[in-house]
Amino acid sequence: MSVKKIFLPQDQMPTRWYNPMPDLPTPMAPPLNPETMEPLTPDMLSPIFPDSLIAQEMSTDRFIDIPQEVLDVYKIWRPSPLVRADRLEKAIGAKCKIFYKDESVSPAGSHKPNTSVPQAYYNKMEGVTRLATETGAGQWGTALSFACAQYGMECVVYMVKVSYEQKPYRKMIINTYGGTIHASPSEQTRTGREMLAKDPDCKGSLGLAISEAVEDAATHDDTKYALGSVLNHVIIHQTITGLEVQKQLAMIGEKATHLVGCVGGGSNFGGLVLPFLPQKLEGDPVRFIAVEPKACPTLTRGEYRYDFGDMARLTPLVKMHTLGHDFMPAPIHAGGLRYHGDAPIVCNIVNEGLCEPVAYFQTECFEAAKLFMQTEGFLPAPETSHAIKGAIEAARTAGPDDVIVFLYSGHGMLDLASYDAFNQGLLTNFELPQRDIEEALKACPVVK
């Protein structure tokens, strides 16, 4: 009889994060100061980030020790289980084995506390009392409010308005953790007020919410900014998932041949696959499959170039696949995947041909989520449904010796309205027209 769940003993939980920077075959393009077009220096980031996170952002150390105080909070839910999706295998007639790394067991119900906890900790150690952030579907905002509660800090969240309206229970949870939440665009910032004056019915975007959070942090002396994806230090914190998967597969004598994750900003996907990068570079044919929505096809159709990370151009310029910082995505229910750019580390390995990006319609992903729920019993987040769809498609051509692992990035218990719309046949598929991409890219700066 096969084992259904593989539990890593808590005393074997990784005590170091993996930093992929030294192992990338092509060095990362440096972030640039948009005014001078010169590489960013650490002091330029100090108004919004603590020194310890800036150091991680630019670190060339292959491994970074996890502070004991962070490990103590991690132990609330980590290590998370690796689960055999044998009932899903049977339903689709798969010849291979399918496993999922279950990150929904965290207090916030997703992978996001893997980075929210250390970010809150490092800020607390440097005397910061308040953190500002954005959130798409609400998973990151929930995770940061949880983390701030652990360290007695104030948390303010700017949530993309369309998701704020679709997912009212996120506000209740964030408030109960002690956080404050605003629908973005909001009246709280100059950026938000200007957008509302231009478009009172604006449903928001992650780029816009980032602008509001960065502005909030820059205009309050007691506040720093916390980002839930994209940046190097966020990806580094998330590698605990892939590091655990390596140990769990070794426990049962299995080896991954396919690693699959959904991609919005790239943190959960990068956290799963990047610990496997050294062996891939050594010739292991393991496949990295990144799944995104056709409505926001950053990796599959965006240009690889320098762009701002936010709509108001408050961030440095980073080289990444982008649809243009002015891009306003369609209001699909996978709110966490509606970002115009992606993590530079993930974009780097995509550009090197080490990662395979694919895109699907939201109804295809909801169908996959429904099948997963009917077979495995659990309701996935709309974002996670993209990883499930990717895993199912990979299984169609996989052989009996193949092992597919996908990252189950979060549960969908606060996304019931989206499932109700799906069950009623009310969901609309959006495929981004090429002319919209070309128009949005016109605003990108030209970097020679």
CSV table of C-alpha atoms in Angstrom, one decimal:
chain,number,residue,atom,x,y,z
A,1,MET,CA,0.0,0.0,0.0
A,2,SER,CA,1.4,3.4,-1.0
A,3,VAL,CA,1.8,6.1,1.6
A,4,LYS,CA,-0.7,8.9,1.3
A,5,LYS,CA,1.0,11.6,3.4
A,6,ILE,CA,4.8,12.1,3.9
A,7,PHE,CA,5.5,14.0,7.2
A,8,LEU,CA,9.0,15.3,7.7
A,9,PRO,CA,9.9,15.2,11.4
A,10,GLN,CA,10.0,18.6,12.9
A,11,ASP,CA,13.6,18.2,14.0
A,12,GLN,CA,14.5,17.7,10.3
A,13,MET,CA,13.0,21.0,9.1
A,14,PRO,CA,15.5,23.0,7.1
A,15,THR,CA,17.3,25.6,9.2
A,16,ARG,CA,18.8,27.5,6.2
A,17,TRP,CA,17.1,29.0,3.2
A,18,TYR,CA,18.6,28.5,-0.3
A,19,ASN,CA,19.7,31.5,-2.3
A,20,PRO,CA,19.8,30.7,-6.0
A,21,MET,CA,21.8,33.8,-7.0
A,22,PRO,CA,25.2,32.2,-7.0
A,23,ASP,CA,24.0,29.3,-9.1
A,24,LEU,CA,22.2,31.2,-11.9
A,25,PRO,CA,24.0,30.4,-15.2
A,26,THR,CA,23.6,34.0,-16.3
A,27,PRO,CA,24.1,36.7,-13.6
A,28,MET,CA,21.0,38.7,-12.6
A,29,ALA,CA,20.6,42.1,-14.3
A,30,PRO,CA,21.0,44.7,-11.5
A,31,PRO,CA,18.0,46.8,-10.4
A,32,LEU,CA,18.4,50.4,-11.7
A,33,ASN,CA,17.8,53.8,-10.3
A,34,PRO,CA,15.2,55.2,-12.7
A,35,GLU,CA,16.5,58.7,-12.5
A,36,THR,CA,20.2,57.9,-13.2
A,37,MET,CA,19.9,54.5,-14.9
A,38,GLU,CA,22.7,53.4,-12.7
A,39,PRO,CA,22.7,50.1,-10.6
A,40,LEU,CA,20.8,50.5,-7.3
A,41,THR,CA,22.9,50.9,-4.1
A,42,PRO,CA,21.7,49.5,-0.8
A,43,ASP,CA,21.1,53.0,0.7
A,44,MET,CA,18.5,53.7,-1.9
A,45,LEU,CA,16.3,50.9,-0.5
A,46,SER,CA,16.7,51.9,3.2
A,47,PRO,CA,13.6,54.2,3.3
A,48,ILE,CA,11.3,51.2,2.7
A,49,PHE,CA,13.2,48.1,3.7
A,50,PRO,CA,15.3,47.1,6.8
A,51,ASP,CA,19.0,46.6,6.3
A,52,SER,CA,18.9,42.9,7.0
A,53,LEU,CA,16.4,42.3,4.1
A,54,ILE,CA,18.4,44.6,1.8
A,55,ALA,CA,21.5,42.5,2.6
A,56,GLN,CA,19.5,39.3,1.7
A,57,GLU,CA,18.3,40.9,-1.5
A,58,MET,CA,21.8,41.4,-2.7
A,59,SER,CA,23.4,38.4,-1.0
A,60,THR,CA,25.7,36.0,-2.9
A,61,ASP,CA,25.7,33.4,-0.1
A,62,ARG,CA,24.3,30.1,-1.3
A,63,PHE,CA,22.6,29.4,2.1
A,64,ILE,CA,21.2,31.9,4.7
A,65,ASP,CA,20.5,30.8,8.3
A,66,ILE,CA,16.9,31.0,9.5
A,67,PRO,CA,16.8,32.8,12.8
A,68,GLN,CA,15.6,30.7,15.7
A,69,GLU,CA,12.8,33.2,16.5
A,70,VAL,CA,11.5,32.6,12.9
A,71,LEU,CA,11.9,28.8,13.2
A,72,ASP,CA,9.8,29.0,16.5
A,73,VAL,CA,6.9,30.5,14.6
A,74,TYR,CA,7.4,28.3,11.6
A,75,LYS,CA,6.9,25.3,13.9
A,76,ILE,CA,3.2,26.3,14.3
A,77,TRP,CA,2.6,24.6,10.9
A,78,ARG,CA,5.9,23.5,9.4
A,79,PRO,CA,7.1,21.1,8.1
A,80,SER,CA,4.0,20.9,5.8
A,81,PRO,CA,3.0,17.5,4.4
A,82,LEU,CA,3.8,16.1,0.9
A,83,VAL,CA,0.6,14.3,-0.2
A,84,ARG,CA,0.1,11.6,-2.8
A,85,ALA,CA,-2.8,12.6,-5.1
A,86,ASP,CA,-3.6,9.0,-5.9
A,87,ARG,CA,-7.3,9.5,-6.3
A,88,LEU,CA,-6.7,12.3,-8.8
A,89,GLU,CA,-4.2,10.0,-10.6
A,90,LYS,CA,-7.0,7.3,-11.0
A,91,ALA,CA,-9.6,9.8,-12.2
A,92,ILE,CA,-7.4,11.0,-15.1
A,93,GLY,CA,-5.9,7.6,-15.9
A,94,ALA,CA,-2.4,8.8,-15.1
A,95,LYS,CA,0.5,6.4,-15.5
A,96,CYS,CA,2.8,8.5,-13.3
A,97,LYS,CA,2.7,9.5,-9.6
A,98,ILE,CA,1.4,12.9,-8.6
A,99,PHE,CA,2.2,14.6,-5.3
A,100,TYR,CA,1.3,18.0,-3.9
A,101,LYS,CA,3.1,20.0,-1.3
A,102,ASP,CA,0.3,21.2,1.0
A,103,GLU,CA,1.0,24.8,2.0
A,104,SER,CA,-2.7,25.4,2.9
A,105,VAL,CA,-2.0,24.1,6.4
A,106,SER,CA,-0.5,27.4,7.6
A,107,PRO,CA,-2.5,29.8,9.8
A,108,ALA,CA,-3.1,32.1,6.8
A,109,GLY,CA,-4.1,29.1,4.6
A,110,SER,CA,-1.3,29.6,2.1
A,111,HIS,CA,2.4,29.6,1.5
A,112,LYS,CA,2.7,33.3,2.2
A,113,PRO,CA,3.7,33.1,5.9
A,114,ASN,CA,7.0,31.5,4.8
A,115,THR,CA,8.1,35.1,4.0
A,116,SER,CA,5.7,37.2,6.1
A,117,VAL,CA,7.1,35.8,9.3
A,118,PRO,CA,10.8,36.6,8.6
A,119,GLN,CA,10.0,39.9,7.1
A,120,ALA,CA,8.1,41.0,10.2
A,121,TYR,CA,10.9,39.6,12.4
A,122,TYR,CA,13.7,41.4,10.7
A,123,ASN,CA,11.7,44.7,10.7
A,124,LYS,CA,10.9,44.2,14.4
A,125,MET,CA,14.6,43.7,15.2
A,126,GLU,CA,15.4,47.0,13.6
A,127,GLY,CA,12.8,48.9,15.6
A,128,VAL,CA,10.0,49.2,13.0
A,129,THR,CA,6.6,49.2,14.5
A,130,ARG,CA,4.3,49.4,11.4
A,131,LEU,CA,4.3,47.5,8.0
A,132,ALA,CA,2.5,48.6,4.9
A,133,THR,CA,1.7,46.2,2.0
A,134,GLU,CA,-0.5,45.4,-0.9
A,135,THR,CA,-2.4,42.2,-1.6
A,136,GLY,CA,-4.2,40.7,-4.6
A,137,ALA,CA,-6.5,37.9,-3.6
A,138,GLY,CA,-5.8,38.6,0.1
A,139,GLN,CA,-3.6,35.7,0.9
A,140,TRP,CA,-0.5,37.9,1.4
A,141,GLY,CA,-2.4,40.5,3.4
A,142,THR,CA,-3.7,37.8,5.7
A,143,ALA,CA,-0.2,36.3,6.1
A,144,LEU,CA,1.4,39.6,7.0
A,145,SER,CA,-1.3,40.5,9.5
A,146,PHE,CA,-0.7,37.1,11.1
A,147,ALA,CA,3.0,37.7,11.2
A,148,CYS,CA,2.7,41.2,12.6
A,149,ALA,CA,0.4,39.8,15.4
A,150,GLN,CA,3.3,37.4,16.3
A,151,TYR,CA,5.7,40.3,16.9
A,152,GLY,CA,3.3,43.0,18.2
A,153,MET,CA,3.4,45.2,15.1
A,154,GLU,CA,0.8,47.3,13.2
A,155,CYS,CA,-0.2,46.1,9.7
A,156,VAL,CA,-1.9,48.1,7.0
A,157,VAL,CA,-3.0,46.4,3.8
A,158,TYR,CA,-4.0,47.9,0.4
A,159,MET,CA,-6.1,45.2,-1.3
A,160,VAL,CA,-6.9,45.3,-5.1
A,161,LYS,CA,-10.5,46.6,-5.1
A,162,VAL,CA,-12.0,43.8,-7.4
A,163,SER,CA,-10.7,41.2,-5.0
A,164,TYR,CA,-11.7,43.2,-1.9
A,165,GLU,CA,-15.3,43.1,-3.3
A,166,GLN,CA,-15.1,39.5,-4.3
A,167,LYS,CA,-13.6,38.2,-1.1
A,168,PRO,CA,-15.2,40.1,1.9
A,169,TYR,CA,-14.0,37.5,4.5
A,170,ARG,CA,-10.4,38.4,3.9
A,171,LYS,CA,-11.1,41.8,5.5
A,172,MET,CA,-12.7,40.1,8.5
A,173,ILE,CA,-9.7,37.8,9.0
A,174,ILE,CA,-7.1,40.7,8.6
A,175,ASN,CA,-9.1,42.8,11.0
A,176,THR,CA,-9.3,40.0,13.6
A,177,TYR,CA,-5.5,39.5,13.4
A,178,GLY,CA,-5.3,43.3,14.2
A,179,GLY,CA,-4.6,44.6,10.8
A,180,THR,CA,-6.2,47.5,8.8
A,181,ILE,CA,-7.3,47.0,5.2
A,182,HIS,CA,-8.2,49.5,2.5
A,183,ALA,CA,-9.6,48.8,-1.0
A,184,SER,CA,-7.2,50.0,-3.6
A,185,PRO,CA,-7.4,52.5,-5.2
A,186,SER,CA,-8.1,54.2,-1.8
A,187,GLU,CA,-8.4,57.7,-0.5
A,188,GLN,CA,-5.5,57.1,1.9
A,189,THR,CA,-2.7,58.0,-0.6
A,190,ARG,CA,-2.0,60.5,-3.3
A,191,THR,CA,-1.7,57.7,-5.8
A,192,GLY,CA,-5.1,56.3,-4.9
A,193,ARG,CA,-6.8,59.7,-4.9
A,194,GLU,CA,-5.4,60.5,-8.4
A,195,MET,CA,-6.6,57.2,-9.8
A,196,LEU,CA,-10.1,57.7,-8.4
A,197,ALA,CA,-10.2,61.2,-9.8
A,198,LYS,CA,-9.3,59.7,-13.2
A,199,ASP,CA,-11.5,56.6,-12.9
A,200,PRO,CA,-14.0,56.5,-10.0
A,201,ASP,CA,-14.9,52.9,-10.9
A,202,CYS,CA,-11.3,51.6,-11.2
A,203,LYS,CA,-11.1,48.0,-9.9
A,204,GLY,CA,-7.4,48.3,-9.2
A,205,SER,CA,-4.4,46.2,-9.9
A,206,LEU,CA,-1.4,44.8,-8.0
A,207,GLY,CA,0.8,47.5,-9.6
A,208,LEU,CA,-1.5,50.2,-8.2
A,209,ALA,CA,-1.8,48.7,-4.8
A,210,ILE,CA,2.0,48.4,-4.6
A,211,SER,CA,2.2,52.1,-5.4
A,212,GLU,CA,-0.1,52.9,-2.5
A,213,ALA,CA,1.7,50.7,0.0
A,214,VAL,CA,5.2,52.1,-1.0
A,215,GLU,CA,3.9,55.6,-0.7
A,216,ASP,CA,2.5,54.8,2.7
A,217,ALA,CA,5.8,53.4,3.9
A,218,ALA,CA,7.8,56.3,2.4
A,219,THR,CA,5.6,58.9,4.1
A,220,HIS,CA,5.5,57.4,7.6
A,221,ASP,CA,8.7,57.4,9.8
A,222,ASP,CA,7.6,54.4,11.8
A,223,THR,CA,6.7,52.3,8.7
A,224,LYS,CA,8.5,50.0,6.3
A,225,TYR,CA,7.2,48.2,3.2
A,226,ALA,CA,6.7,44.4,2.9
A,227,LEU,CA,6.3,42.7,-0.4
A,228,GLY,CA,4.7,39.2,-0.7
A,229,SER,CA,6.4,38.1,-3.9
A,230,VAL,CA,8.8,39.1,-6.7
A,231,LEU,CA,11.9,40.3,-4.8
A,232,ASN,CA,14.9,38.1,-4.2
A,233,HIS,CA,14.6,37.9,-0.4
A,234,VAL,CA,11.0,36.7,-0.7
A,235,ILE,CA,11.9,33.9,-3.1
A,236,ILE,CA,14.8,33.0,-0.8
A,237,HIS,CA,12.4,32.6,2.2
A,238,GLN,CA,10.0,30.5,0.1
A,239,THR,CA,12.7,27.9,-0.7
A,240,ILE,CA,11.9,26.2,2.5
A,241,THR,CA,9.1,24.4,0.6
A,242,GLY,CA,11.4,23.0,-2.1
A,243,LEU,CA,14.0,22.0,0.5
A,244,GLU,CA,11.4,20.1,2.5
A,245,VAL,CA,10.1,18.4,-0.7
A,246,GLN,CA,13.6,17.1,-1.4
A,247,LYS,CA,13.8,15.6,2.0
A,248,GLN,CA,10.3,14.1,1.8
A,249,LEU,CA,10.9,12.5,-1.6
A,250,ALA,CA,14.1,11.0,-0.3
A,251,MET,CA,12.2,9.5,2.6
A,252,ILE,CA,10.1,7.4,0.2
A,253,GLY,CA,12.8,6.8,-2.4
A,254,GLU,CA,11.3,9.0,-5.1
A,255,LYS,CA,12.7,11.6,-7.4
A,256,ALA,CA,10.8,14.5,-9.0
A,257,THR,CA,10.7,14.6,-12.8
A,258,HIS,CA,8.1,17.5,-13.1
A,259,LEU,CA,7.7,20.5,-10.7
A,260,VAL,CA,4.6,22.6,-11.2
A,261,GLY,CA,3.4,25.8,-9.7
A,262,CYS,CA,1.2,28.7,-10.4
A,263,VAL,CA,2.9,32.1,-11.1
A,264,GLY,CA,1.7,35.6,-10.4
A,265,GLY,CA,4.7,37.3,-8.9
A,266,GLY,CA,6.7,34.0,-8.7
A,267,SER,CA,7.2,33.3,-5.0
A,268,ASN,CA,5.5,30.0,-4.5
A,269,PHE,CA,6.8,28.6,-7.8
A,270,GLY,CA,10.3,29.8,-7.2
A,271,GLY,CA,10.2,28.4,-3.7
A,272,LEU,CA,9.3,25.0,-5.0
A,273,VAL,CA,11.6,24.7,-8.0
A,274,LEU,CA,14.8,26.7,-7.2
A,275,PRO,CA,16.3,24.3,-4.7
A,276,PHE,CA,16.3,21.8,-7.6
A,277,LEU,CA,18.2,24.2,-9.8
A,278,PRO,CA,21.7,22.9,-9.1
A,279,GLN,CA,20.8,19.4,-10.0
A,280,LYS,CA,19.1,20.6,-13.2
A,281,LEU,CA,22.2,22.5,-14.2
A,282,GLU,CA,24.2,19.3,-13.6
A,283,GLY,CA,22.1,17.5,-16.2
A,284,ASP,CA,19.0,16.3,-14.4
A,285,PRO,CA,16.1,16.5,-16.8
A,286,VAL,CA,13.6,17.6,-14.2
A,287,ARG,CA,11.1,20.0,-15.7
A,288,PHE,CA,10.0,23.3,-14.2
A,289,ILE,CA,6.5,24.2,-15.4
A,290,ALA,CA,5.1,27.7,-14.5
A,291,VAL,CA,1.4,28.1,-15.0
A,292,GLU,CA,-0.3,31.5,-15.4
A,293,PRO,CA,-3.7,32.9,-16.6
A,294,LYS,CA,-4.3,33.7,-20.3
A,295,ALA,CA,-5.8,36.9,-19.0
A,296,CYS,CA,-2.4,38.0,-17.5
A,297,PRO,CA,0.2,36.1,-19.6
A,298,THR,CA,3.4,37.7,-18.2
A,299,LEU,CA,5.8,34.9,-18.8
A,300,THR,CA,4.3,33.5,-22.0
A,301,ARG,CA,3.7,36.8,-23.8
A,302,GLY,CA,5.3,39.6,-21.9
A,303,GLU,CA,8.6,41.2,-23.0
A,304,TYR,CA,11.8,40.5,-21.1
A,305,ARG,CA,13.0,44.1,-20.3
A,306,TYR,CA,13.5,46.7,-17.6
A,307,ASP,CA,10.2,48.0,-16.1
A,308,PHE,CA,8.8,49.5,-13.0
A,309,GLY,CA,7.3,47.2,-10.5
A,310,ASP,CA,4.4,49.5,-9.8
A,311,MET,CA,2.0,51.7,-11.7
A,312,ALA,CA,3.1,55.0,-10.1
A,313,ARG,CA,6.8,54.4,-10.9
A,314,LEU,CA,7.9,54.6,-7.3
A,315,THR,CA,9.9,51.4,-7.5
A,316,PRO,CA,13.4,50.8,-9.0
A,317,LEU,CA,13.6,49.4,-12.5
A,318,VAL,CA,14.0,45.6,-12.6
A,319,LYS,CA,14.6,43.3,-15.6
A,320,MET,CA,11.7,40.9,-15.9
A,321,HIS,CA,9.0,39.6,-18.2
A,322,THR,CA,6.4,42.4,-18.2
A,323,LEU,CA,3.1,43.4,-19.8
A,324,GLY,CA,3.9,47.0,-18.9
A,325,HIS,CA,3.4,48.7,-15.6
A,326,ASP,CA,0.3,50.6,-16.8
A,327,PHE,CA,-1.3,47.2,-17.6
A,328,MET,CA,-4.8,46.9,-16.0
A,329,PRO,CA,-5.7,43.1,-15.9
A,330,ALA,CA,-9.1,41.7,-16.4
A,331,PRO,CA,-11.0,41.0,-13.2
A,332,ILE,CA,-10.4,37.2,-13.1
A,333,HIS,CA,-11.0,35.4,-9.8
A,334,ALA,CA,-7.3,34.4,-9.4
A,335,GLY,CA,-6.5,37.8,-8.0
A,336,GLY,CA,-3.0,36.7,-6.9
A,337,LEU,CA,-2.0,36.1,-10.5
A,338,ARG,CA,-3.0,39.5,-11.9
A,339,TYR,CA,0.5,41.1,-11.8
A,340,HIS,CA,2.1,42.8,-14.9
A,341,GLY,CA,5.6,41.5,-14.0
A,342,ASP,CA,7.3,38.5,-12.4
A,343,ALA,CA,10.2,37.8,-10.0
A,344,PRO,CA,13.4,38.6,-11.8
A,345,ILE,CA,14.9,35.3,-10.6
A,346,VAL,CA,12.1,33.4,-12.2
A,347,CYS,CA,12.3,35.5,-15.3
A,348,ASN,CA,16.0,34.8,-15.5
A,349,ILE,CA,15.6,31.0,-15.6
A,350,VAL,CA,12.7,31.3,-18.1
A,351,ASN,CA,14.9,33.4,-20.3
A,352,GLU,CA,17.6,30.8,-20.0
A,353,GLY,CA,15.2,28.1,-21.2
A,354,LEU,CA,15.3,26.3,-17.8
A,355,CYS,CA,11.6,26.8,-17.2
A,356,GLU,CA,8.5,26.1,-19.3
A,357,PRO,CA,5.7,28.7,-18.9
A,358,VAL,CA,2.2,27.8,-20.0
A,359,ALA,CA,-1.1,29.7,-19.7
A,360,TYR,CA,-4.7,28.6,-19.3
A,361,PHE,CA,-8.2,30.1,-19.2
A,362,GLN,CA,-9.8,30.5,-15.8
A,363,THR,CA,-12.7,28.1,-16.6
A,364,GLU,CA,-10.2,25.3,-17.5
A,365,CYS,CA,-8.5,25.9,-14.1
A,366,PHE,CA,-11.8,25.8,-12.2
A,367,GLU,CA,-12.6,22.5,-13.9
A,368,ALA,CA,-9.3,21.1,-12.7
A,369,ALA,CA,-10.0,22.4,-9.2
A,370,LYS,CA,-13.4,20.8,-9.2
A,371,LEU,CA,-12.0,17.5,-10.2
A,372,PHE,CA,-9.3,17.8,-7.5
A,373,MET,CA,-12.0,18.6,-4.9
A,374,GLN,CA,-14.2,15.7,-6.0
A,375,THR,CA,-11.2,13.2,-5.8
A,376,GLU,CA,-8.9,14.6,-3.1
A,377,GLY,CA,-11.5,16.3,-1.1
A,378,PHE,CA,-10.1,19.8,-0.6
A,379,LEU,CA,-11.1,23.1,-2.1
A,380,PRO,CA,-8.2,24.9,-3.8
A,381,ALA,CA,-7.7,28.6,-4.1
A,382,PRO,CA,-8.3,29.9,-7.7
A,383,GLU,CA,-4.6,30.6,-8.0
A,384,THR,CA,-3.7,27.0,-6.9
A,385,SER,CA,-6.2,25.7,-9.5
A,386,HIS,CA,-3.7,26.8,-12.2
A,387,ALA,CA,-1.0,24.5,-10.7
A,388,ILE,CA,-3.5,21.6,-10.6
A,389,LYS,CA,-4.4,22.2,-14.2
A,390,GLY,CA,-0.7,22.2,-15.1
A,391,ALA,CA,-0.1,19.0,-13.2
A,392,ILE,CA,-3.0,17.2,-14.9
A,393,GLU,CA,-1.7,18.3,-18.3
A,394,ALA,CA,1.8,17.2,-17.5
A,395,ALA,CA,0.4,13.8,-16.4
A,396,ARG,CA,-1.2,13.2,-19.7
A,397,THR,CA,2.1,12.5,-21.4
A,398,ALA,CA,4.1,11.3,-18.3
A,399,GLY,CA,5.3,7.7,-18.1
A,400,PRO,CA,5.2,5.2,-15.2
A,401,ASP,CA,8.6,6.3,-13.9
A,402,ASP,CA,7.7,9.9,-13.7
A,403,VAL,CA,6.9,11.8,-10.5
A,404,ILE,CA,5.0,15.1,-10.7
A,405,VAL,CA,5.1,17.4,-7.7
A,406,PHE,CA,2.9,20.6,-7.7
A,407,LEU,CA,2.7,23.2,-5.0
A,408,TYR,CA,-0.7,23.5,-3.4
A,409,SER,CA,-0.3,27.1,-2.6
A,410,GLY,CA,-3.5,27.7,-0.7
A,411,HIS,CA,-7.0,26.7,0.1
A,412,GLY,CA,-10.1,28.2,-1.4
A,413,MET,CA,-12.4,28.4,1.6
A,414,LEU,CA,-12.5,32.2,1.3
A,415,ASP,CA,-13.1,32.1,-2.4
A,416,LEU,CA,-16.5,30.5,-2.4
A,417,ALA,CA,-18.1,33.3,-4.4
A,418,SER,CA,-15.9,32.5,-7.3
A,419,TYR,CA,-16.8,28.8,-7.1
A,420,ASP,CA,-20.5,29.8,-7.0
A,421,ALA,CA,-20.0,31.9,-10.1
A,422,PHE,CA,-18.3,28.9,-11.8
A,423,ASN,CA,-21.0,26.5,-10.8
A,424,GLN,CA,-23.6,28.8,-12.3
A,425,GLY,CA,-21.7,29.2,-15.5
A,426,LEU,CA,-21.1,32.9,-15.0
A,427,LEU,CA,-17.3,32.9,-15.3
A,428,THR,CA,-15.9,34.6,-18.4
A,429,ASN,CA,-12.7,33.7,-20.1
A,430,PHE,CA,-10.3,36.5,-21.0
A,431,GLU,CA,-7.5,36.1,-23.5
A,432,LEU,CA,-5.4,39.3,-23.6
A,433,PRO,CA,-5.4,40.9,-27.1
A,434,GLN,CA,-1.9,41.5,-28.5
A,435,ARG,CA,-2.8,45.2,-29.1
A,436,ASP,CA,-3.4,45.7,-25.4
A,437,ILE,CA,0.0,44.3,-24.6
A,438,GLU,CA,1.7,46.5,-27.2
A,439,GLU,CA,-0.1,49.6,-25.9
A,440,ALA,CA,0.8,48.9,-22.3
A,441,LEU,CA,4.5,48.3,-23.2
A,442,LYS,CA,4.8,51.7,-24.8
A,443,ALA,CA,5.1,53.2,-21.3
A,444,CYS,CA,8.1,51.1,-20.4
A,445,PRO,CA,11.3,53.0,-20.1
A,446,VAL,CA,14.0,52.4,-22.7
A,447,VAL,CA,17.2,51.1,-21.1
A,448,LYS,CA,20.2,50.8,-23.3
